[in-house]
């Protein structure tokens, strides 16, 4: 059985680790001290790049690379720590804030030193009242101990951290939405480019990082790049010639919820499968896995045929899903996928910020279609359309045949794909919220089509047995197009 | 909404403690507008909800038009423009909580408080006649491991059952 590898969470349950004195007993702030004593700022940035650390918030973009886009000649620069954890199924940042806020502060200090940043805003979602209280108390202590403020530890560095409460909007977790919200406006995302690294908060260069990403920094500095890169697989992406190194290094705080016996946060090396993770989380509650959502509610669903997909950034991207924020939701055989999709679509229809027309109108439209199907009022008329499947060349594409499909299912796919197209990965909206809506809508419908068809045909929700509810692998668009990364190809 | 057409009977003002906190807040940002959300939170804590008078006061503090403040208030679900009960009960109903029967908890609360669920445009619908409780559904509260969860004002309650809900309600001071 896969073992937990606790690094970020190692001292989480130590009593009073939220106080400076106890945190100090567990190597607290020594990594920051090591950073300022032994390395130049640029060396820290290089270490982070070499470590292969990928942003843990959702997009999985290389942290070191993001930092390299920040122009170092424009002052002031800002750091925004994204603690607006609102992706359904994700709850790891909450525990860091509530139990071990000094670790986050140390991570912020290292980032500030590496990037020459003096001001950090920690954007905490409004509902995290306890988290904000604990962080504020820790910041106060850090000021008293001389780790924050002017001339930190007699190094000449000035570093300030301020916590900033959100007010319940999911979209403020998107980096430019967060920036707008921080500036005191409606949290409506900005067009990119310019990217926040160049023009972010107050139109100055800004680094936006998730809590978990920042918490990795003390360990990269403290234990070295070599130690860090030994955790998790580094793939050789063989789609490139020569193969390009694609690191999935480090641990991930996997948040597992839904139908497992022991839901919670498990810190594990990247690269285990869903089956292994369910085992770690006390096993399945129920008889059979029906579906797994691998990266928060935005991620395309995995069927029971796809449980061997490794839960890391590369493997899930190549399986046409994503690791996202690492929020894993497990569903057993009693769950109705139409009902689950309805719940998620209600969420997105509620949380659309209203800025772009396709999303503002499309999300309620998709919700209404699913509601109609769930209420047993799905339109029973059918239409004929080109059938996609495995073609003679062995690849996925237009087979030249036609298929009959219920009008509502075609409409559902069509509306969702016109918010953001999941096949071409292009979106008609400013931010990626569009794709976060159409990904679940299209993937649930395509992968569990028999259950949607049954609901329309029978005029009520019908929960089919797992094998019958799932589209077999040979007809599953994602399964057929998935690309299994070759581990440790010759680089 | 221009300033002339707002009917303000009693002007709003921060109490001393909140004024002090505001003065500390405003120094954190290079532009005053950025203090908007924390300032509105302070005002809502003092007044209970965001009245036109609060918006006018905040606009003056941050040197903005009232419209800009209203613009922000209407965007964020945590700011109320109508009176709410002394205890605001937020019931999470997103997927992980739904998989753990949050509906049972919600139905129990509805029955126990004999009230409907508030909508964002009609908070009165979910407020009890005595003004003690406002019941509302919210999206994911980021505690999916201990689902189903509710928040009563600032406190989170985990792994709920109807019996636990009864205990929580009984322990709330009047």
Tab-separated table of N, CA and C in Angstrom, chain A residues 284-373:
chain	number	residue	atom	x	y	z
A	284	UNK	N	-13.346	2.252	-0.209
A	284	UNK	CA	-14.591	2.789	-0.746
A	284	UNK	C	-15.752	2.544	0.212
A	285	UNK	N	-16.627	3.515	0.315
A	285	UNK	CA	-17.874	3.342	1.057
A	285	UNK	C	-18.906	2.904	0.030
A	286	UNK	N	-19.176	1.627	-0.021
A	286	UNK	CA	-20.066	1.104	-1.056
A	286	UNK	C	-19.426	-0.098	-1.721
A	287	UNK	N	-20.043	-0.558	-2.793
A	287	UNK	CA	-19.594	-1.787	-3.436
A	287	UNK	C	-18.592	-1.548	-4.548
A	288	UNK	N	-18.840	-0.503	-5.323
A	288	UNK	CA	-18.123	-0.337	-6.574
A	288	UNK	C	-17.899	1.144	-6.841
A	289	UNK	N	-16.754	1.484	-7.428
A	289	UNK	CA	-16.531	2.877	-7.815
A	289	UNK	C	-17.288	3.136	-9.113
A	290	UNK	N	-18.090	4.172	-9.092
A	290	UNK	CA	-18.778	4.515	-10.344
A	290	UNK	C	-17.997	5.577	-11.104
A	291	UNK	N	-17.528	6.567	-10.376
A	291	UNK	CA	-16.798	7.653	-11.017
A	291	UNK	C	-15.906	8.350	-10.005
A	292	UNK	N	-14.869	8.992	-10.518
A	292	UNK	CA	-13.986	9.779	-9.671
A	292	UNK	C	-13.768	11.127	-10.349
A	293	UNK	N	-13.953	12.196	-9.585
A	293	UNK	CA	-13.595	13.527	-10.091
A	293	UNK	C	-12.184	13.802	-9.584
A	294	UNK	N	-11.212	13.985	-10.481
A	294	UNK	CA	-9.828	14.015	-10.010
A	294	UNK	C	-9.280	15.364	-9.565
A	295	UNK	N	-9.919	16.471	-9.892
A	295	UNK	CA	-9.246	17.731	-9.547
A	295	UNK	C	-10.191	18.853	-9.232
A	296	UNK	N	-11.123	18.622	-8.326
A	296	UNK	CA	-12.123	19.637	-8.053
A	296	UNK	C	-13.235	19.523	-9.084
A	297	UNK	N	-14.370	20.143	-8.814
A	297	UNK	CA	-15.553	19.903	-9.644
A	297	UNK	C	-15.385	20.340	-11.090
A	298	UNK	N	-14.365	21.156	-11.383
A	298	UNK	CA	-14.163	21.595	-12.773
A	298	UNK	C	-13.571	20.514	-13.650
A	299	UNK	N	-12.953	19.519	-13.041
A	299	UNK	CA	-12.192	18.544	-13.820
A	299	UNK	C	-13.126	17.530	-14.474
A	300	UNK	N	-12.813	17.136	-15.729
A	300	UNK	CA	-13.590	16.069	-16.354
A	300	UNK	C	-13.552	14.804	-15.507
A	301	UNK	N	-14.657	14.102	-15.488
A	301	UNK	CA	-14.822	12.939	-14.626
A	301	UNK	C	-14.057	11.743	-15.194
A	302	UNK	N	-13.655	10.832	-14.312
A	302	UNK	CA	-13.029	9.585	-14.750
A	302	UNK	C	-13.995	8.437	-14.489
A	303	UNK	N	-14.093	7.523	-15.442
A	303	UNK	CA	-14.954	6.355	-15.245
A	303	UNK	C	-14.156	5.256	-14.540
A	304	UNK	N	-14.833	4.155	-14.220
A	304	UNK	CA	-14.105	3.100	-13.515
A	304	UNK	C	-13.056	2.430	-14.411
A	305	UNK	N	-13.173	2.650	-15.726
A	305	UNK	CA	-12.135	2.125	-16.624
A	305	UNK	C	-10.846	2.944	-16.536
A	306	UNK	N	-10.972	4.164	-16.038
A	306	UNK	CA	-9.827	5.083	-16.069
A	306	UNK	C	-9.161	5.250	-14.711
A	307	UNK	N	-9.465	4.358	-13.787
A	307	UNK	CA	-8.937	4.522	-12.425
A	307	UNK	C	-7.433	4.278	-12.338
A	308	UNK	N	-6.858	3.690	-13.400
A	308	UNK	CA	-5.420	3.467	-13.373
A	308	UNK	C	-4.647	4.704	-13.832
A	309	UNK	N	-5.355	5.759	-14.190
A	309	UNK	CA	-4.674	7.000	-14.572
A	309	UNK	C	-3.982	7.577	-13.343
A	310	UNK	N	-2.712	7.918	-13.505
A	310	UNK	CA	-1.994	8.477	-12.356
A	310	UNK	C	-2.459	9.896	-12.061
A	311	UNK	N	-2.574	10.166	-10.778
A	311	UNK	CA	-3.040	11.489	-10.373
A	311	UNK	C	-1.865	12.454	-10.289
A	312	UNK	N	-1.317	12.804	-11.448
A	312	UNK	CA	-0.322	13.872	-11.476
A	312	UNK	C	-0.645	14.804	-12.636
A	313	UNK	N	0.083	15.915	-12.712
A	313	UNK	CA	-0.266	16.951	-13.691
A	313	UNK	C	-0.222	16.411	-15.114
A	314	UNK	N	0.872	15.732	-15.468
A	314	UNK	CA	1.048	15.279	-16.843
A	314	UNK	C	0.033	14.203	-17.205
A	315	UNK	N	-0.035	13.152	-16.388
A	315	UNK	CA	-0.888	12.013	-16.748
A	315	UNK	C	-2.339	12.430	-16.906
A	316	UNK	N	-2.818	13.285	-15.998
A	316	UNK	CA	-4.222	13.669	-16.084
A	316	UNK	C	-4.486	14.599	-17.263
A	317	UNK	N	-3.535	15.454	-17.566
A	317	UNK	CA	-3.706	16.317	-18.741
A	317	UNK	C	-3.792	15.456	-19.991
A	318	UNK	N	-2.920	14.445	-20.066
A	318	UNK	CA	-2.908	13.588	-21.246
A	318	UNK	C	-4.129	12.672	-21.285
A	319	UNK	N	-4.784	12.478	-20.153
A	319	UNK	CA	-6.025	11.697	-20.131
A	319	UNK	C	-7.230	12.625	-20.312
A	320	UNK	N	-6.988	13.839	-20.775
A	320	UNK	CA	-8.032	14.841	-21.039
A	320	UNK	C	-8.802	15.213	-19.778
A	321	UNK	N	-8.099	15.232	-18.660
A	321	UNK	CA	-8.697	15.732	-17.432
A	321	UNK	C	-7.658	16.655	-16.800
A	322	UNK	N	-7.744	16.887	-15.511
A	322	UNK	CA	-6.694	17.692	-14.879
A	322	UNK	C	-6.599	17.414	-13.386
A	323	UNK	N	-5.396	17.662	-12.860
A	323	UNK	CA	-5.216	17.491	-11.421
A	323	UNK	C	-5.809	18.681	-10.672
A	324	UNK	N	-5.816	19.820	-11.338
A	324	UNK	CA	-6.448	21.008	-10.751
A	324	UNK	C	-5.938	21.289	-9.361
A	325	UNK	N	-6.853	21.401	-8.437
A	325	UNK	CA	-6.483	21.733	-7.067
A	325	UNK	C	-6.304	20.474	-6.220
A	326	UNK	N	-6.456	19.307	-6.824
A	326	UNK	CA	-6.265	18.062	-6.074
A	326	UNK	C	-7.459	17.674	-5.218
A	327	UNK	N	-8.622	18.183	-5.557
A	327	UNK	CA	-9.830	17.812	-4.817
A	327	UNK	C	-10.466	16.596	-5.469
A	328	UNK	N	-10.365	15.459	-4.814
A	328	UNK	CA	-10.850	14.220	-5.425
A	328	UNK	C	-12.182	13.824	-4.802
A	329	UNK	N	-13.192	13.685	-5.648
A	329	UNK	CA	-14.522	13.320	-5.152
A	329	UNK	C	-14.872	11.948	-5.729
A	330	UNK	N	-15.157	11.004	-4.836
A	330	UNK	CA	-15.424	9.631	-5.255
A	330	UNK	C	-16.928	9.365	-5.199
A	331	UNK	N	-17.442	8.677	-6.212
A	331	UNK	CA	-18.865	8.331	-6.215
A	331	UNK	C	-19.019	6.824	-6.346
A	332	UNK	N	-19.898	6.262	-5.555
A	332	UNK	CA	-20.113	4.822	-5.621
A	332	UNK	C	-21.310	4.477	-6.506
A	333	UNK	N	-21.652	3.174	-6.523
A	333	UNK	CA	-22.640	2.698	-7.501
A	333	UNK	C	-24.048	3.253	-7.275
A	334	UNK	N	-24.303	3.833	-6.098
A	334	UNK	CA	-25.659	4.332	-5.830
A	334	UNK	C	-25.889	5.733	-6.396
A	335	UNK	N	-24.848	6.350	-6.891
A	335	UNK	CA	-24.969	7.754	-7.321
A	335	UNK	C	-25.483	7.876	-8.739
A	336	UNK	N	-26.308	8.874	-8.937
A	336	UNK	CA	-26.803	9.136	-10.273
A	336	UNK	C	-26.000	10.288	-10.872
A	337	UNK	N	-25.387	10.029	-12.011
A	337	UNK	CA	-24.477	11.026	-12.592
A	337	UNK	C	-25.244	12.268	-13.075
A	338	UNK	N	-26.472	12.087	-13.529
A	338	UNK	CA	-27.273	13.245	-13.959
A	338	UNK	C	-27.504	14.172	-12.772
A	339	UNK	N	-27.825	13.570	-11.654
A	339	UNK	CA	-28.071	14.328	-10.433
A	339	UNK	C	-26.803	15.063	-9.985
A	340	UNK	N	-25.662	14.370	-10.067
A	340	UNK	CA	-24.385	14.991	-9.685
A	340	UNK	C	-24.067	16.154	-10.606
A	341	UNK	N	-24.302	15.960	-11.907
A	341	UNK	CA	-24.016	17.053	-12.848
A	341	UNK	C	-24.924	18.244	-12.565
A	342	UNK	N	-26.178	17.960	-12.232
A	342	UNK	CA	-27.112	19.044	-11.922
A	342	UNK	C	-26.593	19.885	-10.756
A	343	UNK	N	-26.102	19.200	-9.730
A	343	UNK	CA	-25.566	19.904	-8.565
A	343	UNK	C	-24.411	20.818	-8.974
A	344	UNK	N	-23.510	20.279	-9.798
A	344	UNK	CA	-22.340	21.059	-10.201
A	344	UNK	C	-22.729	22.213	-11.117
A	345	UNK	N	-23.690	21.962	-12.000
A	345	UNK	CA	-24.098	23.032	-12.921
A	345	UNK	C	-24.826	24.163	-12.190
A	346	UNK	N	-25.536	23.817	-11.118
A	346	UNK	CA	-26.153	24.867	-10.293
A	346	UNK	C	-25.057	25.748	-9.697
A	347	UNK	N	-23.999	25.092	-9.257
A	347	UNK	CA	-22.860	25.824	-8.694
A	347	UNK	C	-22.303	26.821	-9.706
A	348	UNK	N	-22.035	26.344	-10.933
A	348	UNK	CA	-21.418	27.239	-11.925
A	348	UNK	C	-22.374	28.328	-12.386
A	349	UNK	N	-23.664	27.989	-12.512
A	349	UNK	CA	-24.623	29.018	-12.919
A	349	UNK	C	-24.672	30.116	-11.857
A	350	UNK	N	-24.528	29.726	-10.600
A	350	UNK	CA	-24.546	30.708	-9.514
A	350	UNK	C	-23.274	31.534	-9.484
A	351	UNK	N	-22.145	30.907	-9.810
A	351	UNK	CA	-20.865	31.576	-9.616
A	351	UNK	C	-20.327	32.314	-10.841
A	352	UNK	N	-20.985	32.190	-11.992
A	352	UNK	CA	-20.522	32.949	-13.156
A	352	UNK	C	-20.528	34.428	-12.816
A	353	UNK	N	-19.439	35.133	-13.140
A	353	UNK	CA	-19.345	36.528	-12.695
A	353	UNK	C	-20.182	37.454	-13.556
A	354	UNK	N	-20.623	36.975	-14.728
A	354	UNK	CA	-21.520	37.780	-15.539
A	354	UNK	C	-20.836	38.710	-16.516
A	355	UNK	N	-19.533	38.594	-16.634
A	355	UNK	CA	-18.821	39.522	-17.494
A	355	UNK	C	-18.963	39.156	-18.980
A	356	UNK	N	-18.790	37.872	-19.313
A	356	UNK	CA	-18.827	37.465	-20.721
A	356	UNK	C	-20.174	36.813	-21.045
A	357	UNK	N	-20.732	37.220	-22.168
A	357	UNK	CA	-22.069	36.740	-22.536
A	357	UNK	C	-22.178	35.207	-22.632
A	358	UNK	N	-21.237	34.517	-23.304
A	358	UNK	CA	-21.412	33.054	-23.422
A	358	UNK	C	-21.523	32.363	-22.063
A	359	UNK	N	-20.808	32.861	-21.083
A	359	UNK	CA	-20.815	32.258	-19.756
A	359	UNK	C	-22.031	32.711	-18.957
A	360	UNK	N	-22.330	34.007	-19.024
A	360	UNK	CA	-23.458	34.545	-18.256
A	360	UNK	C	-24.764	33.867	-18.660
A	361	UNK	N	-24.959	33.674	-19.978
A	361	UNK	CA	-26.190	33.048	-20.454
A	361	UNK	C	-26.046	31.543	-20.580
A	362	UNK	N	-24.850	31.094	-20.919
A	362	UNK	CA	-24.653	29.665	-21.168
A	362	UNK	C	-24.755	28.816	-19.926
A	363	UNK	N	-24.191	29.290	-18.804
A	363	UNK	CA	-24.210	28.460	-17.589
A	363	UNK	C	-25.634	28.192	-17.081
A	364	UNK	N	-26.531	29.207	-17.017
A	364	UNK	CA	-27.903	28.870	-16.605
A	364	UNK	C	-28.607	27.987	-17.631
A	365	UNK	N	-28.246	28.165	-18.898
A	365	UNK	CA	-28.873	27.364	-19.943
A	365	UNK	C	-28.500	25.885	-19.767
A	366	UNK	N	-27.233	25.625	-19.575
A	366	UNK	CA	-26.788	24.247	-19.348
A	366	UNK	C	-27.486	23.686	-18.098
A	367	UNK	N	-27.535	24.489	-17.042
A	367	UNK	CA	-28.198	24.050	-15.810
A	367	UNK	C	-29.662	23.689	-16.082
A	368	UNK	N	-30.336	24.525	-16.859
A	368	UNK	CA	-31.753	24.281	-17.138
A	368	UNK	C	-31.957	23.000	-17.943
A	369	UNK	N	-31.049	22.736	-18.875
A	369	UNK	CA	-31.169	21.498	-19.661
A	369	UNK	C	-31.024	20.287	-18.739
A	370	UNK	N	-30.003	20.337	-17.876
A	370	UNK	CA	-29.783	19.197	-16.979
A	370	UNK	C	-30.945	19.069	-15.993
A	371	UNK	N	-31.453	20.216	-15.534
A	371	UNK	CA	-32.606	20.202	-14.618
A	371	UNK	C	-33.807	19.528	-15.283
A	372	UNK	N	-33.994	19.891	-16.552
A	372	UNK	CA	-35.106	19.329	-17.319
A	372	UNK	C	-34.967	17.806	-17.415
A	373	UNK	N	-33.765	17.357	-17.724
A	373	UNK	CA	-33.543	15.913	-17.843
A	373	UNK	C	-33.765	15.235	-16.490
